[in-house]
Amino acid sequence: MEAARRIEELTRQLNDHAHRYYVLDDPVISDSEYDRLFQELLKLEEAYPALSAEDSPTRRVGGAPLDKFEQARHRLPMLSLENGFSDQDLRDFSERLQRFLNEPVVSGFSAEPKMDGLAVELVYRHGRLVTGSTRGDGSIGENISAQLKTIGTIPLRLVQESSELLEVRGEVYMDKQGFTELNEHQLSKALQPFANPRNAAAGSLRQLDPTVTAQRPLKFFAYGVGEPQSTTCTSQTELLGYLNRIGFPTCPHNRFCPGIEEVIGHYDQLSSIRHDLPYEIDGMVVKVDELLLQSRLGVKARAPRWAIARKFPATQATTTLCGVDFQVGRTGAITPVALLDPVNLDGATVSRATLHNQDEINRKDLRIGDSVLVQRAGDVIPEVVKPMVAKRTGKETPITLPTRCPACDSELIKPEDEAVTRCPNMQCPAQQLRGLIHYCSKAGLDIEGLGKRYVEQLYGEGLIREIADLYTMEREVLKNLEGWGEKSADNVLTAIKQARTPPLADFIAALGIRFIGENSSSLLESHFGSLEKIAAAAEAELLEIDGIGDQAARSLVDYFGNGRIVAMLDRLNQAGVSPAAARQAADGLALSGATLVFTGSLTRLSRDEAKKLVKEHGGTIASSVTNKVTHVVAGQKAGSKLTKAREAGKVILSEDEFLELIGS
Ligand code: IVH
């Protein structure tokens, strides 16, 4: 059909012109010619809506507003970066790499400006943009496809890209000029101006109505893909070039640097031109260039070992420390929080900053009434650096932690060897409330509809005191609460019902046991496989797990040995809450079910890389030869552990045999 062919033709042409204009900066037609073609396409699409292509440039104008953002799960997690604040931190980074790899990195680094915007993922199937999402918590973000499609520099169709799936990651940002103009516009309409370009970019993307986003001057730079190994590129530098060729703008200040000293040189150069750049950057990202090395280095917790962000120094300001608030945390820790005269730091108003504990206050010699230096580095939380001693008048008063809990009046305790002062009362309302907030929050089970404010309300109404109470709340009661209704009551009850079979590791982390975060929870899940086994584990058994230390082991034993907790877990069980181990070592992996001990020195691998390989192949690491241990890998000069392993009849492997076993 004629119209179909013309629509296809126009779509292709217009996308091509957009690429030339935005990415190559080399347009071959005038703006008015572009508009003419655009209008022609628009008319045809109006006449034949069914023929409008998914990647039609007319979709850039926005489309229908959404009710809410849907969730979008990233196939591969979007990681964060470790921060460095000095040249020495970069040199240390390079040394860590060498230690892990057991050889120096000779193939260089990619040093890239750290764009100060928002990380997004764009999913292309067969070269067409299908979904775009925010980073969110790294695993799940929000589907903002309609909003992202309005950004002119994001290609809707890729130039000669046929691979089935490509997940492009990069930064959406607003340049300085666009930001200034947007704020002028906001002011002229008596609307609130944005504090900084990053907030403006975030606020513009999180508009339910994409036509609003379409009017905002947003831009995009690509800096990576979900799985670089899936491309034919062998280095980050090559990958950036490839992304550029298939249609993505990349930052022109990205540099290949042969060694860490050149990286430091590039950082100095970026610092000196930083304020002349048309967009804001908050540092530099350094990546090991060779992709093979990146995959050997892998990921530690939530950040890759192969990259580091070198941040620009913090912005500082002085203000007055007017008072101190004492907060009671989830585990009873009392945290002094400085109340500051509000002060602007990089566009954000700062009025509170944690003082951590009494030792920190003493070390910095802070007093109420002091004029203080505060700072904030990028996305890092603000901190009080020091008092301006010269400005003291003598009227300043010392800060001392209270002796009784501000929430429950129990006598506070401070163990000799700890910096933290703590409320020992497990019934303390402040602790209970914080624990409940944590359980429902993203760091816990992420129960939709039970954000901080609502948990506070339910607590205030006396409906919940401990976690188990969440599961016995009644619809009749909820729907009559202020600000609720049938719909919100039903939604929350459904979300709570869904939270009856959480992944075991999430559940453990949600309990908020002292010293047990996300990482330890995963270790516990894969080692024990059930809540019952974790609860019954003795301290010695917990200590066998690599990554569980003294404090964590003791804390777990205390927690599960506490009568109240036992009763509470029993109530949870009766309410049908049964966490399931999802991340059990997958069968079929070379080391499934195996527990390995390494002894002696390795020559081809570092200990850390060996540990990483064991985990990747489904095995567990132990630090001593216990009953559970199945294999002992003996390096050079192996000592008593090897002797013990021989006596106990364990399988003994050399380093080469170990590598062979995992097929590496
Ligand atoms: S790479 C595993 N490259 O920095 C590496 N990130 O914590 C993950 N960012 O918000 C990111 N410019 O969006 C990378 N050239 C760049 C970047 C960059 C800015 C942001 C990123 C995220 C944060 C990483």
XYZ file of C-alpha atoms in Angstrom, residues 102-660:
559
model
C 48.091 -11.222 40.059
C 49.489 -9.094 37.216
C 49.550 -5.390 36.371
C 46.917 -3.876 34.091
C 48.903 -3.153 30.933
C 46.019 -2.565 28.554
C 45.010 0.818 29.975
C 41.940 2.614 31.269
C 38.980 4.535 29.942
C 38.673 7.834 31.813
C 35.274 9.485 31.349
C 33.645 12.615 32.752
C 31.101 11.612 35.371
C 27.952 13.198 34.035
C 25.756 14.712 36.728
C 22.368 13.512 35.608
C 20.348 10.325 35.868
C 21.340 6.823 34.880
C 18.914 5.123 32.513
C 18.741 1.888 30.568
C 17.469 1.713 26.999
C 16.493 -1.706 25.690
C 16.736 -2.233 21.921
C 15.368 -5.316 20.218
C 16.402 -5.853 16.629
C 17.618 -2.284 16.575
C 14.407 -0.657 17.844
C 13.943 1.068 21.161
C 11.379 -0.939 23.114
C 11.752 0.101 26.759
C 13.571 2.731 28.723
C 13.825 2.817 32.483
C 15.411 4.599 35.417
C 18.117 2.909 37.464
C 15.875 2.647 40.544
C 17.491 0.470 43.193
C 19.750 -1.108 40.566
C 17.532 -4.164 40.083
C 14.160 -2.560 39.472
C 13.555 0.888 38.054
C 10.581 2.700 36.609
C 9.414 2.296 33.058
C 9.784 5.756 31.522
C 9.787 4.684 27.858
C 7.343 7.362 26.739
C 9.362 10.074 28.495
C 12.711 8.871 27.136
C 11.391 8.684 23.586
C 10.872 12.450 23.672
C 14.622 13.059 24.015
C 15.989 13.993 20.608
C 19.448 12.535 21.173
C 18.111 9.075 22.018
C 17.819 7.045 18.813
C 14.546 5.223 18.293
C 16.113 3.004 15.644
C 19.767 2.088 15.484
C 22.071 2.490 12.532
C 22.863 -0.985 11.121
C 22.276 -2.851 14.345
C 20.836 -6.299 13.973
C 21.758 -7.972 17.246
C 18.614 -9.267 18.867
C 19.074 -7.489 22.174
C 21.122 -4.476 23.184
C 20.807 -2.790 26.572
C 22.369 0.622 26.368
C 23.160 2.511 29.540
C 23.932 6.152 29.909
C 23.101 9.427 31.517
C 20.176 11.730 30.830
C 21.216 15.279 31.687
C 20.217 18.880 31.160
C 22.921 21.215 29.956
C 23.647 24.499 31.727
C 21.978 26.645 29.104
C 18.839 24.517 29.010
C 18.703 24.638 32.793
C 18.952 28.434 32.914
C 16.254 28.821 30.286
C 13.964 26.334 32.000
C 14.281 28.172 35.309
C 13.608 31.525 33.647
C 10.488 29.962 32.205
C 9.476 28.511 35.575
C 9.902 31.910 37.259
C 7.961 33.712 34.554
C 5.074 31.321 35.249
C 5.444 31.817 39.012
C 6.524 28.178 39.313
C 9.209 26.866 41.628
C 12.652 26.933 39.947
C 14.855 23.805 40.062
C 17.810 23.751 42.430
C 20.304 22.371 39.919
C 20.442 20.764 36.461
C 20.399 17.274 37.934
C 17.148 17.898 39.829
C 15.709 19.545 36.750
C 16.569 16.496 34.644
C 15.103 14.116 37.226
C 11.953 16.189 37.644
C 11.487 16.379 33.896
C 11.857 12.634 33.362
C 9.530 11.707 36.197
C 6.594 13.509 34.626
C 3.628 11.214 34.191
C 2.656 13.341 31.230
C 5.324 12.802 28.559
C 4.302 15.935 26.667
C 5.763 17.900 29.580
C 9.009 15.944 29.288
C 9.036 16.674 25.559
C 9.249 20.405 26.301
C 12.261 20.033 28.581
C 15.781 20.395 27.172
C 17.041 16.905 28.024
C 20.029 15.217 26.467
C 21.715 11.846 26.603
C 25.239 10.397 26.588
C 25.754 6.632 26.342
C 28.570 5.115 28.410
C 28.039 1.381 28.387
C 25.868 -1.651 27.713
C 24.363 -4.259 30.014
C 26.618 -7.041 28.827
C 29.633 -5.724 26.925
C 30.804 -9.298 26.375
C 27.787 -9.807 24.146
C 29.168 -7.351 21.590
C 32.225 -8.021 19.474
C 34.095 -5.186 21.208
C 37.107 -6.108 23.291
C 37.539 -2.856 25.195
C 35.492 -0.034 26.722
C 37.118 2.425 24.308
C 36.039 0.276 21.383
C 32.559 -0.051 22.889
C 32.177 3.743 23.136
C 33.175 4.061 19.483
C 30.696 1.349 18.529
C 27.847 3.014 20.457
C 28.654 6.232 18.680
C 28.590 4.551 15.276
C 25.200 2.932 15.817
C 23.590 6.219 16.789
C 24.388 7.309 20.339
C 26.053 10.516 21.419
C 29.004 9.822 23.722
C 30.897 12.362 25.763
C 33.658 13.974 23.684
C 35.913 14.151 26.757
C 36.159 10.388 27.234
C 39.843 9.410 26.990
C 41.822 6.240 26.686
C 44.719 6.402 29.171
C 47.548 3.838 29.013
C 48.311 3.980 32.738
C 47.069 5.323 36.059
C 49.380 8.372 35.927
C 47.789 9.414 32.628
C 44.389 8.917 34.267
C 45.443 11.342 36.998
C 46.621 13.756 34.303
C 43.251 13.579 32.578
C 41.518 14.231 35.892
C 43.566 17.422 36.343
C 42.651 18.494 32.858
C 38.950 17.841 33.448
C 39.060 19.788 36.718
C 40.510 22.772 34.918
C 37.908 22.809 32.132
C 35.034 21.661 34.318
C 33.405 25.067 34.626
C 33.701 25.767 30.903
C 31.904 22.599 29.882
C 28.321 23.096 28.671
C 27.054 20.513 31.200
C 27.763 19.686 34.821
C 30.050 16.855 35.782
C 30.798 15.769 39.333
C 34.001 13.862 38.747
C 35.546 11.281 36.486
C 34.791 7.583 36.053
C 37.800 5.340 35.540
C 37.239 1.913 33.998
C 39.641 -0.910 33.247
C 39.589 -0.733 29.450
C 39.902 -4.392 28.513
C 36.548 -6.178 28.764
C 38.125 -9.541 29.492
C 39.861 -8.063 32.517
C 36.580 -6.460 33.595
C 34.863 -9.814 33.662
C 37.747 -11.431 35.544
C 37.572 -8.656 38.123
C 33.800 -8.915 38.456
C 31.557 -7.260 40.993
C 31.945 -6.772 44.710
C 28.693 -6.110 46.593
C 27.010 -3.537 44.329
C 29.959 -1.981 42.568
C 32.370 -3.449 40.028
C 35.986 -3.998 41.040
C 37.065 -2.685 37.640
C 35.840 0.900 38.018
C 36.080 3.821 40.384
C 34.611 7.336 40.449
C 37.139 10.060 41.205
C 34.956 12.769 42.700
C 35.637 16.472 42.577
C 36.241 18.008 45.999
C 33.196 18.834 48.040
C 31.536 22.224 48.103
C 31.812 23.809 51.519
C 29.958 26.531 53.387
C 29.796 27.867 56.928
C 26.674 28.029 59.037
C 25.591 27.860 62.662
C 25.078 24.698 64.669
C 21.876 25.659 66.468
C 21.122 22.465 68.330
C 21.286 18.694 68.371
C 18.530 16.160 67.946
C 19.042 12.655 69.355
C 17.567 9.970 67.149
C 16.922 6.404 68.210
C 17.743 3.975 65.411
C 16.341 0.589 64.501
C 18.848 -1.275 66.648
C 18.688 1.230 69.497
C 21.739 3.248 68.501
C 21.452 6.876 69.576
C 22.577 9.167 66.777
C 23.178 12.848 67.434
C 22.001 14.936 64.483
C 23.187 18.526 64.072
C 20.438 21.079 63.510
C 21.896 23.719 61.237
C 20.872 27.120 60.095
C 19.720 26.158 56.562
C 22.518 26.672 54.067
C 22.739 26.142 50.310
C 25.316 23.638 49.061
C 25.403 22.984 45.320
C 21.752 23.834 45.022
C 20.543 21.684 47.916
C 19.405 23.161 51.200
C 21.104 21.503 54.137
C 19.594 21.846 57.609
C 20.584 18.568 59.296
C 23.724 16.496 59.337
C 24.602 13.399 61.302
C 27.269 13.762 63.994
C 27.574 9.952 64.236
C 28.402 9.531 67.948
C 29.934 11.108 71.038
C 33.494 10.182 70.024
C 33.091 12.073 66.735
C 31.680 15.100 68.528
C 34.610 15.073 70.946
C 37.160 14.527 68.213
C 35.853 17.509 66.254
C 35.210 19.507 69.434
C 31.792 20.676 68.281
C 29.622 22.870 70.505
C 26.116 24.237 70.225
C 26.265 27.802 68.944
C 29.454 27.125 66.969
C 29.967 28.516 63.533
C 30.744 25.317 61.574
C 32.127 24.301 58.211
C 29.773 21.927 56.381
C 30.378 20.112 53.133
C 28.688 17.959 50.590
C 30.354 15.979 47.822
C 28.019 15.166 44.945
C 25.419 12.653 46.058
C 27.169 12.003 49.375
C 25.271 13.027 52.523
C 26.274 16.374 54.017
C 28.677 16.444 56.942
C 29.952 18.861 59.550
C 33.703 19.152 58.992
C 34.864 21.292 61.929
C 34.020 24.241 64.162
C 35.414 27.676 63.259
C 37.219 28.023 66.567
C 38.329 31.610 65.906
C 34.711 32.721 65.798
C 33.856 31.439 69.268
C 32.334 33.943 71.687
C 32.494 31.778 74.789
C 28.740 31.302 74.833
C 28.916 27.934 73.042
C 27.748 24.947 75.048
C 29.157 21.412 74.941
C 27.187 18.573 73.374
C 26.617 15.528 75.522
C 24.543 12.512 74.748
C 21.602 11.995 77.094
C 21.805 9.265 79.738
C 18.224 8.157 79.183
C 16.474 7.243 75.945
C 14.592 10.239 74.508
C 11.839 7.864 73.343
C 11.307 5.428 76.236
C 13.381 6.854 79.084
C 15.343 3.618 79.562
C 18.868 4.050 80.826
C 21.247 4.119 77.854
C 24.304 1.896 77.669
C 27.693 2.379 76.020
C 29.908 -0.702 75.890
C 33.580 0.103 76.559
C 34.799 -1.117 73.176
C 32.080 0.542 71.096
C 31.586 4.096 69.929
C 27.819 3.797 69.909
C 25.451 4.601 72.776
C 22.404 2.415 72.732
C 18.919 2.014 74.160
C 18.713 -1.579 75.443
C 14.915 -1.727 75.525
C 13.657 -3.885 72.661
C 10.133 -2.561 73.327
C 11.330 1.011 72.819
C 8.724 2.650 70.596
C 11.323 4.465 68.512
C 13.146 1.198 67.792
C 9.944 -0.650 67.045
C 8.805 2.009 64.635
C 12.152 2.194 62.847
C 12.240 -1.583 62.580
C 8.781 -1.623 61.007
C 9.702 1.159 58.591
C 12.808 -0.797 57.602
C 10.864 -4.042 57.113
C 8.468 -2.361 54.671
C 11.073 -0.197 52.915
C 13.104 -0.876 49.786
C 15.971 -2.137 51.947
C 13.500 -4.640 53.405
C 10.608 -6.325 51.625
C 9.603 -3.238 49.666
C 5.897 -3.470 50.493
C 4.030 -1.170 48.166
C 1.845 1.420 49.852
C 3.685 1.115 53.170
C 6.154 3.947 52.925
C 7.497 5.668 56.026
C 4.539 7.986 56.469
C 1.967 5.206 56.416
C 3.913 2.963 58.762
C 4.122 5.933 61.141
C 0.394 6.391 60.882
C -0.359 2.708 61.558
C 2.057 2.754 64.478
C 0.511 5.960 65.817
C -2.927 4.347 65.680
C -1.594 1.447 67.715
C -2.317 -1.058 64.941
C 1.203 -2.393 64.660
C 3.960 -2.933 67.218
C 5.985 -5.750 65.711
C 6.417 -7.166 62.216
C 3.913 -9.972 62.768
C 1.175 -7.369 63.372
C 1.396 -6.297 59.731
C 0.013 -9.645 58.663
C -3.054 -9.502 60.899
C -4.312 -6.020 60.029
C -7.967 -5.903 59.097
C -9.584 -4.343 56.079
C -12.448 -2.857 58.093
C -10.033 -0.983 60.316
C -7.699 0.168 57.557
C -10.330 1.545 55.232
C -11.645 3.860 57.942
C -8.279 5.423 58.744
C -7.778 9.039 57.862
C -6.653 9.389 54.257
C -7.390 5.721 53.465
C -10.368 4.129 51.759
C -11.411 0.777 50.430
C -9.029 0.893 47.524
C -5.902 1.777 49.463
C -6.804 -0.752 52.177
C -7.182 -3.476 49.558
C -3.968 -2.520 47.795
C -1.953 -2.579 50.981
C -3.463 -5.880 52.103
C -2.654 -7.426 48.737
C 0.916 -6.170 48.936
C 1.250 -7.601 52.447
C -0.146 -10.913 51.287
C 2.480 -10.995 48.578
C 5.108 -10.356 51.223
C 4.311 -13.736 52.804
C 6.742 -15.639 50.610
C 9.755 -13.350 50.299
C 13.156 -14.597 49.163
C 14.949 -15.773 52.297
C 17.835 -13.316 51.947
C 15.461 -10.362 51.596
C 13.554 -11.517 54.651
C 16.695 -11.831 56.781
C 17.823 -8.366 55.689
C 14.332 -7.009 56.411
C 14.412 -8.276 60.003
C 17.011 -5.609 60.649
C 19.353 -7.735 62.750
C 22.401 -5.773 63.869
C 25.433 -6.216 61.568
C 23.353 -8.242 59.093
C 22.876 -6.356 55.848
C 22.087 -7.419 52.331
C 25.431 -9.101 51.804
C 25.479 -11.218 54.942
C 21.857 -12.153 54.322
C 22.713 -13.588 50.913
C 25.616 -15.501 52.422
C 23.313 -16.946 55.082
C 20.730 -17.916 52.521
C 23.119 -19.760 50.283
C 24.875 -21.467 53.183
C 21.853 -22.625 55.177
C 18.969 -22.552 52.730
C 16.235 -22.128 55.353
C 15.244 -19.778 58.140
C 15.037 -22.655 60.625
C 18.628 -23.646 59.963
C 19.888 -20.077 60.249
C 18.007 -19.621 63.513
C 19.415 -22.846 64.912
C 23.032 -22.240 63.848
C 25.659 -22.062 66.569
C 28.204 -19.261 66.628
C 31.033 -21.545 65.501
C 28.999 -22.725 62.545
C 28.220 -19.149 61.488
C 31.865 -18.226 61.727
C 32.735 -20.904 59.195
C 31.090 -18.783 56.520
C 33.530 -16.599 54.735
C 32.216 -13.053 55.116
C 30.456 -13.541 58.481
C 32.599 -12.046 61.228
C 32.556 -12.194 65.031
C 30.120 -9.351 65.528
C 27.655 -10.639 62.953
C 27.776 -14.196 64.304
C 27.230 -13.054 67.883
C 24.429 -10.743 66.830
C 22.635 -13.577 65.008
C 22.913 -15.931 67.977
C 21.623 -13.206 70.317
C 18.777 -12.366 67.996
C 17.490 -15.873 67.408
C 18.074 -16.784 71.053
C 15.811 -13.990 72.263
C 12.484 -15.301 73.585
C 10.483 -12.377 72.218
C 11.932 -12.858 68.754
C 11.207 -16.583 68.865
C 7.592 -15.787 69.748
C 7.372 -13.162 67.026
C 8.777 -15.526 64.380
C 6.276 -18.095 65.546
C 3.445 -15.622 64.989
C 4.820 -14.855 61.534
C 4.852 -18.538 60.763
C 1.233 -18.879 61.869
C 0.296 -15.943 59.651
C 1.640 -17.944 56.712
C 4.941 -16.113 56.279
C 7.434 -18.554 54.861
C 10.547 -17.139 53.258
C 11.968 -19.331 50.525
C 15.555 -19.835 49.496
C 15.625 -18.804 45.873
C 19.313 -18.403 45.486
C 20.243 -21.944 46.497
C 23.349 -22.942 44.614
C 22.017 -23.931 41.240
C 22.472 -27.598 40.468
C 24.547 -28.445 37.506
C 27.306 -25.981 38.267
C 30.733 -27.508 38.649
C 30.936 -26.767 42.372
C 27.274 -27.119 43.420
C 27.140 -28.391 46.969
C 30.908 -28.240 47.371
C 32.687 -26.374 50.165
C 36.277 -25.446 49.460
C 39.215 -24.345 51.519
C 42.266 -22.694 49.969
C 45.653 -23.136 51.567
C 49.175 -22.145 50.571
C 49.966 -19.524 47.965
C 48.452 -19.552 44.512
C 50.436 -18.567 41.432
C 47.906 -17.991 38.673
C 45.121 -16.493 40.736
C 44.884 -14.174 43.693
C 42.873 -15.432 46.668
C 40.121 -12.959 45.867
C 39.790 -14.076 42.285
C 39.753 -17.709 43.433
C 36.927 -16.942 45.877
C 34.982 -15.174 43.178
C 35.349 -18.171 40.856
C 34.151 -20.588 43.547
C 31.015 -18.521 44.102
C 30.349 -18.210 40.383
C 30.507 -21.977 40.031
C 28.059 -22.654 42.830
C 30.491 -23.512 45.614
C 30.983 -22.185 49.140
C 34.235 -21.105 50.746
C 35.284 -22.012 54.258
C 38.286 -20.787 56.174
C 39.140 -23.981 58.030
C 38.938 -27.709 57.362
C 35.666 -28.703 59.021
C 33.275 -31.576 58.392
C 31.411 -29.614 55.748
C 34.505 -29.071 53.633
C 34.620 -31.257 50.543
C 37.694 -29.984 48.659
C 40.991 -28.442 49.644
C 42.920 -26.493 47.043
C 46.591 -26.636 47.952
C 48.886 -23.959 46.623
C 52.599 -23.732 47.200
C 53.950 -24.171 50.720
C 50.596 -25.437 51.974
C 50.856 -26.203 55.666
C 48.784 -27.655 58.456
C 45.448 -27.328 56.667
C 46.713 -29.639 53.950
C 47.891 -32.180 56.504
C 44.545 -32.016 58.267
C 42.678 -32.359 54.967
C 44.728 -35.454 54.049
C 43.983 -37.032 57.405
C 40.284 -36.280 57.003
C 40.251 -37.792 53.518
C 39.159 -34.628 51.676
C 39.589 -34.224 47.924
C 42.857 -32.363 47.392
C 43.381 -30.276 44.276
C 46.277 -28.287 42.907
C 45.621 -24.793 41.583
C 45.663 -26.128 37.999
C 43.306 -28.959 38.856
C 40.950 -26.454 40.457
C 40.947 -24.330 37.283
C 40.372 -27.424 35.205
